[in-house]
XYZ file of C-alpha atoms in Angstrom:
570
model
C -0.027 0.035 0.010
C 2.795 2.417 0.965
C 4.608 1.612 -2.281
C 1.496 2.492 -4.273
C 0.963 5.702 -2.394
C 4.691 6.499 -2.836
C 4.433 6.030 -6.590
C 1.523 8.570 -6.779
C 2.634 11.031 -4.061
C 6.299 10.669 -2.836
C 6.692 10.893 0.937
C 8.874 13.946 0.594
C 5.770 15.846 -0.699
C 3.467 14.731 2.100
C 4.130 17.902 4.214
C 3.091 20.136 1.308
C 0.040 17.872 0.754
C -0.883 18.152 4.376
C -0.527 21.960 4.245
C -2.758 22.130 1.196
C -5.410 19.928 2.706
C -5.393 21.962 5.935
C -5.626 25.150 3.858
C -8.726 23.786 2.014
C -10.304 22.449 5.257
C -9.768 25.756 7.140
C -11.096 27.709 4.192
C -14.371 25.683 4.351
C -14.539 26.144 8.118
C -14.014 29.898 7.724
C -16.786 30.031 5.115
C -19.332 27.785 6.893
C -18.659 28.409 10.568
C -16.645 31.704 10.636
C -13.850 29.997 12.500
C -10.288 28.906 11.686
C -8.965 32.219 10.295
C -5.567 31.850 11.835
C -5.223 28.254 10.741
C -6.186 29.232 7.263
C -3.645 31.942 7.188
C -0.750 29.910 8.524
C -1.579 26.854 6.349
C -2.077 29.059 3.329
C 1.297 30.712 3.752
C 2.990 27.310 4.152
C 1.276 25.999 1.070
C 2.377 29.060 -0.929
C 5.944 28.508 0.419
C 5.827 24.939 -0.791
C 4.662 25.898 -4.281
C 7.457 28.399 -4.466
C 9.897 25.787 -3.271
C 8.823 23.435 -6.004
C 9.378 26.071 -8.761
C 12.643 27.676 -7.478
C 16.039 26.607 -8.889
C 18.546 27.687 -6.239
C 18.207 25.008 -3.517
C 17.903 21.315 -4.446
C 16.792 20.315 -0.900
C 13.720 22.501 -0.804
C 12.937 21.746 -4.416
C 12.759 18.063 -3.430
C 11.443 18.585 0.048
C 9.088 21.603 -0.134
C 8.214 23.251 3.167
C 9.896 20.686 5.390
C 13.255 21.193 3.740
C 13.477 24.578 5.521
C 13.878 22.666 8.827
C 17.406 21.736 7.765
C 18.349 25.387 7.304
C 16.825 26.300 10.606
C 18.639 23.504 12.423
C 21.878 24.393 10.694
C 21.423 27.973 11.738
C 21.002 27.216 15.444
C 23.562 24.323 15.452
C 26.449 26.521 17.005
C 24.227 27.479 19.934
C 22.869 23.960 20.482
C 26.409 22.573 20.406
C 27.807 25.327 22.662
C 25.065 25.101 25.256
C 24.125 21.406 25.310
C 26.724 19.185 23.606
C 30.319 20.433 23.884
C 32.335 19.476 26.953
C 33.726 22.062 29.357
C 37.181 21.556 28.031
C 36.426 21.431 24.323
C 38.037 24.553 22.882
C 36.271 25.946 19.746
C 38.160 28.267 19.832
C 37.727 28.958 23.610
C 36.318 26.279 25.847
C 33.399 26.685 28.149
C 35.785 26.476 31.094
C 37.899 29.328 29.695
C 34.909 31.527 29.055
C 33.352 30.764 32.431
C 36.561 31.737 34.180
C 36.574 35.077 32.387
C 32.908 35.648 33.087
C 33.369 34.861 36.794
C 36.358 37.041 37.201
C 34.737 39.920 35.199
C 31.591 39.786 37.375
C 33.666 39.535 40.580
C 32.120 36.149 41.382
C 34.030 33.366 43.086
C 36.181 31.528 40.637
C 37.262 28.554 42.858
C 36.469 25.088 41.480
C 35.446 22.202 43.768
C 36.299 18.443 43.548
C 39.554 18.660 41.702
C 40.784 19.316 38.188
C 38.752 18.321 35.093
C 41.947 18.017 33.066
C 43.555 14.618 32.351
C 46.871 15.011 34.171
C 48.120 11.819 32.512
C 47.637 13.126 28.963
C 50.656 13.936 26.879
C 51.137 17.716 26.783
C 49.618 18.342 30.257
C 51.587 21.201 31.844
C 51.964 22.628 35.355
C 54.196 25.104 37.277
C 56.308 23.661 40.057
C 55.713 25.065 43.582
C 58.242 25.742 46.286
C 58.250 24.504 49.876
C 59.136 28.024 50.796
C 56.510 30.210 49.142
C 57.103 33.863 48.931
C 54.713 36.546 50.200
C 54.037 39.641 47.958
C 52.077 42.707 48.934
C 51.435 43.836 45.390
C 49.551 42.341 42.454
C 50.157 45.259 40.137
C 53.150 43.713 38.346
C 54.795 46.060 35.882
C 57.781 46.227 33.500
C 59.642 49.312 32.153
C 59.606 49.694 28.338
C 62.141 52.009 26.677
C 64.721 51.953 29.495
C 64.003 53.430 32.910
C 63.779 56.998 34.229
C 67.319 58.341 34.177
C 68.597 55.183 32.402
C 67.666 55.246 28.716
C 68.376 52.294 26.505
C 71.617 52.039 24.588
C 69.764 52.497 21.194
C 70.719 55.220 18.808
C 68.087 58.000 19.278
C 66.947 56.391 22.566
C 63.559 56.664 24.199
C 63.267 59.559 26.606
C 59.828 58.804 27.887
C 59.927 55.236 29.187
C 56.623 53.596 30.124
C 55.981 51.317 33.023
C 53.483 48.855 31.542
C 51.354 46.264 33.257
C 52.262 42.686 32.501
C 48.703 42.254 31.232
C 47.117 44.613 28.673
C 44.377 44.889 26.077
C 45.567 43.651 22.704
C 44.985 45.515 19.393
C 41.293 45.839 18.377
C 40.240 48.697 16.085
C 37.209 50.954 16.404
C 35.163 49.672 13.524
C 35.768 46.054 14.232
C 34.545 46.800 17.811
C 31.611 48.995 18.562
C 31.857 52.505 20.066
C 30.441 51.213 23.346
C 32.930 48.416 23.448
C 35.844 50.823 22.971
C 34.464 53.103 25.687
C 34.161 50.256 28.116
C 37.650 48.854 27.408
C 39.356 52.214 27.770
C 37.435 53.073 30.881
C 38.406 49.681 32.332
C 42.040 50.218 31.383
C 41.904 53.707 33.145
C 40.419 52.124 36.293
C 43.060 49.364 36.384
C 46.055 51.371 35.196
C 46.852 49.200 32.252
C 47.313 49.842 28.482
C 44.731 49.660 25.702
C 46.045 48.968 22.204
C 44.062 50.922 19.587
C 44.428 48.529 16.715
C 45.308 49.872 13.290
C 42.052 51.803 13.030
C 43.833 54.653 14.957
C 42.649 56.720 17.880
C 38.942 57.494 17.889
C 36.957 59.955 20.058
C 35.887 56.866 22.075
C 39.476 56.117 22.932
C 39.953 59.611 24.247
C 36.819 60.033 26.302
C 38.051 58.355 29.563
C 41.792 58.917 29.163
C 43.033 55.419 29.565
C 46.684 54.684 28.483
C 46.926 54.021 24.778
C 49.326 52.090 22.616
C 48.887 53.617 19.200
C 49.179 50.916 16.490
C 50.352 52.174 13.083
C 49.322 49.804 10.318
C 50.201 49.812 6.657
C 47.178 52.032 5.935
C 48.677 54.737 8.282
C 45.209 55.559 9.625
C 45.354 58.697 11.697
C 48.628 59.810 10.071
C 48.152 59.444 6.342
C 48.003 61.542 3.234
C 45.105 61.204 0.795
C 47.089 58.749 -1.266
C 47.634 56.445 1.706
C 51.281 57.301 2.375
C 52.635 58.320 5.799
C 52.093 61.921 7.034
C 54.631 63.015 9.680
C 52.762 66.081 10.749
C 49.600 64.183 11.457
C 51.489 61.473 13.233
C 53.230 63.966 15.418
C 49.908 65.634 16.446
C 48.421 62.373 17.623
C 51.561 60.745 19.039
C 52.370 63.667 21.386
C 49.061 63.372 23.147
C 49.827 62.596 26.786
C 47.354 59.681 26.584
C 49.511 57.878 24.045
C 52.210 55.951 25.888
C 53.796 53.783 23.154
C 53.920 53.585 19.363
C 53.568 50.147 17.767
C 54.191 49.540 14.025
C 52.084 46.584 12.831
C 54.120 44.414 10.507
C 51.665 41.592 10.507
C 48.941 40.131 12.779
C 48.155 36.665 13.971
C 44.590 36.557 12.561
C 45.713 36.946 8.928
C 49.477 37.531 8.550
C 50.614 38.559 5.118
C 47.031 39.694 4.302
C 45.834 43.260 3.872
C 42.325 44.520 4.551
C 39.476 46.355 2.870
C 36.807 48.327 4.737
C 33.867 48.834 2.220
C 32.720 52.393 1.780
C 29.267 51.540 3.170
C 30.953 50.814 6.544
C 33.023 54.024 6.597
C 30.794 56.065 8.903
C 31.571 59.672 9.912
C 33.052 58.436 13.226
C 35.256 55.854 11.546
C 36.329 58.392 8.858
C 37.302 60.953 11.587
C 39.406 58.408 13.402
C 41.165 57.041 10.323
C 41.594 60.228 8.389
C 39.700 58.953 5.298
C 36.661 60.247 3.388
C 33.184 59.177 4.539
C 31.735 56.485 2.484
C 34.838 55.712 0.504
C 36.354 52.240 0.532
C 39.669 52.344 2.420
C 42.420 49.796 1.901
C 44.960 48.553 4.338
C 47.769 47.113 2.090
C 49.572 43.921 2.939
C 52.909 45.727 3.280
C 54.124 49.179 4.318
C 55.035 51.909 1.814
C 57.193 53.932 4.307
C 60.078 51.399 4.123
C 61.038 48.496 2.002
C 64.179 47.080 3.717
C 65.063 46.135 7.271
C 67.514 49.092 7.538
C 64.701 51.431 6.427
C 62.430 49.935 9.051
C 64.961 50.732 11.807
C 65.234 54.368 10.558
C 61.470 54.557 10.434
C 61.371 53.441 14.089
C 63.883 56.102 14.997
C 61.881 58.684 13.169
C 58.652 57.835 14.906
C 60.331 57.815 18.247
C 61.669 61.346 17.505
C 58.341 62.578 16.197
C 56.465 61.290 19.260
C 58.803 63.214 21.646
C 60.871 60.167 22.646
C 58.092 57.665 23.469
C 58.729 53.880 23.373
C 58.512 52.747 19.781
C 58.466 49.123 18.473
C 56.652 46.763 16.230
C 54.270 43.822 16.246
C 54.480 40.798 14.053
C 53.426 37.289 13.648
C 56.588 35.240 12.678
C 56.587 34.058 9.084
C 59.797 33.552 7.103
C 62.557 33.339 9.746
C 65.126 34.976 7.483
C 62.947 38.132 7.378
C 63.053 38.324 11.222
C 66.909 37.636 11.158
C 67.232 40.494 8.572
C 65.563 42.916 11.031
C 67.928 41.817 13.786
C 70.980 42.334 11.540
C 69.594 45.716 10.694
C 69.462 46.551 14.403
C 73.120 45.573 14.666
C 74.189 47.495 11.583
C 72.350 50.752 12.422
C 72.588 50.693 16.200
C 68.790 51.494 16.252
C 66.775 49.056 18.272
C 62.977 48.969 18.916
C 62.051 49.563 22.504
C 59.681 46.541 22.297
C 58.473 43.774 19.988
C 55.000 42.197 20.329
C 54.890 38.608 19.063
C 51.395 37.811 17.808
C 50.550 34.159 17.628
C 48.649 32.657 14.600
C 46.087 31.323 17.010
C 44.933 34.915 17.643
C 42.293 36.919 15.859
C 39.214 38.822 16.942
C 37.562 39.567 13.578
C 37.058 37.567 10.414
C 39.849 36.239 8.202
C 39.968 33.794 5.212
C 39.753 30.214 6.517
C 43.153 29.246 4.962
C 44.867 32.135 6.837
C 43.059 31.366 10.083
C 44.008 27.730 9.967
C 47.259 27.423 8.042
C 49.257 30.745 7.847
C 51.583 32.151 10.478
C 53.566 30.735 13.386
C 51.891 30.002 16.768
C 52.861 32.157 19.671
C 55.084 29.646 21.411
C 57.387 29.012 18.420
C 57.328 32.717 17.360
C 58.136 33.939 20.882
C 60.987 31.446 21.305
C 62.492 32.451 17.958
C 62.394 36.157 18.845
C 63.637 35.766 22.367
C 66.494 33.347 21.460
C 67.685 35.488 18.484
C 67.904 38.627 20.665
C 69.781 36.712 23.296
C 72.080 35.367 20.615
C 73.012 38.835 19.449
C 73.177 40.433 22.909
C 70.199 42.773 22.478
C 67.691 41.025 24.754
C 68.295 43.439 27.694
C 67.407 46.471 25.455
C 64.224 45.229 23.930
C 61.077 44.152 25.823
C 58.911 41.415 24.378
C 55.134 41.274 24.478
C 53.136 38.164 23.539
C 49.621 37.547 22.448
C 47.607 34.472 21.635
C 44.553 32.976 23.501
C 45.597 34.431 26.917
C 42.672 34.105 29.381
C 44.247 32.911 32.678
C 47.208 33.673 34.949
C 48.823 30.336 34.004
C 48.715 31.453 30.293
C 50.615 34.597 31.338
C 53.063 32.635 33.417
C 53.783 30.185 30.657
C 54.458 32.875 28.033
C 56.727 34.758 30.456
C 58.569 31.412 31.036
C 59.185 31.353 27.266
C 60.652 34.807 27.237
C 57.813 37.298 27.273
C 58.006 40.435 29.471
C 54.287 41.089 29.265
C 51.089 39.564 27.666
C 48.255 41.023 25.719
C 44.728 39.634 25.392
C 42.004 40.590 22.927
C 39.337 37.846 22.933
C 39.742 37.527 26.772
C 38.737 41.177 27.232
C 35.988 40.731 24.662
C 34.530 37.910 26.769
C 34.877 40.110 29.830
C 32.643 42.585 27.977
C 29.965 39.944 27.561
C 30.987 38.289 24.210
C 29.356 34.779 24.042
C 31.574 33.526 21.217
C 28.669 33.562 18.712
C 31.264 34.015 15.995
C 29.236 36.551 14.069
C 31.759 39.368 14.452
C 32.022 40.040 10.658
C 28.281 40.177 10.050
C 27.365 43.250 12.112
C 24.899 41.119 13.939
C 26.715 40.574 17.231
C 24.156 39.566 19.794
C 25.944 41.387 22.632
C 26.863 44.633 20.946
C 30.542 44.097 21.124
C 31.416 43.909 17.402
C 28.600 45.737 15.597
C 28.114 49.325 14.372
C 24.360 48.922 14.589
C 23.291 51.573 17.167
C 20.385 49.484 18.438
C 22.450 46.352 18.881
C 25.279 48.140 20.668
C 22.776 49.757 23.063
C 22.810 46.404 24.813
C 26.400 47.005 25.913
C 26.345 49.616 28.732
C 29.926 51.057 28.861
C 29.919 51.990 32.558
C 28.982 48.497 33.855
C 31.116 46.652 31.285
C 34.129 48.899 32.108
C 33.959 47.636 35.687
C 34.006 44.070 34.413
C 37.074 44.804 32.306
C 38.729 46.107 35.406
C 37.616 43.171 37.516
C 38.954 40.631 34.966
C 42.325 42.304 34.873
C 42.627 42.676 38.655
C 41.511 39.061 39.389
C 43.797 37.639 36.766
C 46.808 39.530 38.257
C 45.736 38.407 41.730
C 45.816 34.755 40.457
C 49.189 35.480 38.859
C 50.418 36.785 42.272
C 49.399 33.468 43.920
C 51.243 31.489 41.243
C 54.413 33.599 41.676
C 54.155 33.165 45.467
C 53.630 29.386 45.226
C 56.728 29.178 43.033
C 58.718 31.093 45.640
C 59.396 34.067 43.455
C 59.023 37.860 43.722
C 57.886 38.835 40.195
C 56.455 36.958 37.193
C 59.436 38.082 35.218
C 61.461 35.529 37.277
C 59.441 32.573 35.920
C 61.599 30.604 33.549
C 61.253 27.430 31.419
C 62.692 25.514 34.387
C 59.534 26.211 36.358
C 57.106 24.788 33.789
C 56.725 21.073 33.484
C 55.204 19.033 30.616
C 54.189 15.443 30.361
C 55.822 13.909 27.227
C 54.768 10.289 27.766
C 52.920 8.004 30.167
C 56.020 7.611 32.261
C 58.067 10.822 31.643
C 57.828 14.557 32.379
C 60.313 17.259 31.441
C 60.752 20.886 32.271
C 60.197 23.048 29.212
C 63.858 24.174 29.451
C 64.851 20.669 28.147
C 62.241 20.573 25.412
C 62.810 23.976 23.779
C 65.822 25.421 21.902
C 67.898 28.076 23.512
C 70.901 30.119 22.537
C 73.717 31.371 24.782
C 74.168 35.140 24.961
C 76.242 36.486 21.972
C 76.309 33.141 20.130
C 75.188 34.600 16.823
C 77.982 37.251 16.968
C 80.696 34.683 16.851
C 81.675 33.368 13.470
C 83.099 30.220 15.053
C 80.078 29.419 17.205
C 78.030 26.347 16.561
C 74.260 26.692 16.542
C 71.492 24.437 15.225
C 68.060 24.560 13.788
C 66.751 27.527 11.941
C 69.736 29.715 12.893
C 72.115 27.309 11.170
C 70.066 27.309 8.032
C 69.086 30.990 7.634
C 71.033 33.311 9.894
C 73.974 33.591 7.465
C 71.600 34.086 4.522
C 69.674 37.022 6.024
C 70.661 40.597 5.005
C 70.066 43.902 6.750
C 69.347 45.445 3.354
C 66.717 43.048 2.124
C 63.784 40.996 3.418
C 64.591 38.331 0.770
C 66.627 35.079 1.404
C 70.166 35.414 0.150
C 71.865 32.633 -1.876
C 73.317 29.778 0.193
C 77.082 29.575 0.729
C 79.029 27.239 -1.525
C 78.213 23.613 -0.883
C 74.924 24.361 0.919
C 72.483 24.913 -1.939
C 69.130 23.579 -1.185
C 65.848 23.264 -3.096
C 63.222 25.940 -2.825
C 60.765 23.260 -1.557
C 63.106 22.239 1.229
C 63.624 25.874 2.232
C 59.855 26.549 2.257
C 59.139 23.481 4.348
C 61.729 24.419 6.948
C 60.535 28.007 6.957
C 57.159 26.829 8.285
C 58.709 24.934 11.235
C 61.394 27.346 12.385
C 62.106 25.583 15.672
C 62.038 22.015 14.636
């Protein structure tokens, strides 16, 4: 019987047939008994939808399964929420686990963040890490850990054209997020939170907006390849406009963005429709005109020129700490920068290493998943190279990449960082629920939208307090870790303090698992060094970002070089 019915009316059309029959029945009821109007309206609309489905040519599913085929799109639409709230485990990171988000929420709200009944982590799993404690813990009165950038008062760095306005930065700051990618209310809340906590707020390459200035929180002004806030109409660098912004007392440091973790080596385009009067004012571009952020800078083209550009910005800013941010790519390009420092005597006051696991906005999937070096490998390469040329004591290193807890900070400092930045951690403190709709303008919490109605949901005054709470509670947790290890400052944490399980029966301190160079090693022509330094240090030039020919007897294929370039520490 079913087979005969199927031959006449396939099962996939039964929903449409049912809607049609209900429409007819409700129409008769409406005519005869004056009842069933709402049923007729709903059934009629569903029937019309089904007829349209049968005749449209864009979606095969709804053409074959009229009406009911839309259930697939509905379920697909709410799948991320269903998975996040009901299916994923507390430790399943996508990209931040529920446990990570909950920790930020609790600290931002000032709620207790202690966990009962022991760890949920598998301590026997390969890769599990911990920090060793001391039987003689220290006792610290302060949680406001800081580090001087650009020398110290009365003791400038040895760089040519040294910094004259050193900045004492917190060891935990807000990473680069532009106004435009974040809403006005989000910027207001972040900067007010930074002001309350006395830590720094990186502007992102979208420059300094009126919302950054309202509360007067410390700013790190990021200068990208679009030179927003200091550009000429053709997109080139404008020294006068830079000086006018950089000398503001609120601006504490100048950061040149070489590349970013979210999409290293990729430029950006802000469509004209999104260039509002506020964004145009901050960036120095015309309203409604598409603005392009190129993949590379036009103010310099060689490592030596980069060093002179750093010195120029430092002078124009009135002697403020000036450095650059990058996600490590080709190691020889990084080595070329270091050689330029040695040749010119000009050193940046700081370098921020952005990990490829970072990223607050949208980026092409291939870039998100497969371009750039993760923060651990990038940080180790930068730290070790500076040690190897004797410049480490003149240059501070910041690190960014999925930092949400005090252990994340401690671990990065053990690998060589002087301070850490967080972007998504502070977004979560603002109320971000990881809906991953940042690029659509439909952020449900008002963090990443320019829609005035949507961003009304984010009240800057209350969220600023949460930003402050998250920072303060995280540094308090860091204080407790430092005390447990018997130390006096997180800068004393080394790779000897962090342990990692490498097998079921073996654990090792990170110091035995990661490469390290002795001080001055790269300056000696007779010194022996391994890994990426052996392969590329001698082939880097201060006058070019390109890879120089290999010495006699060491020619290698382009494919071999490319493969090694993507695994710089292996």
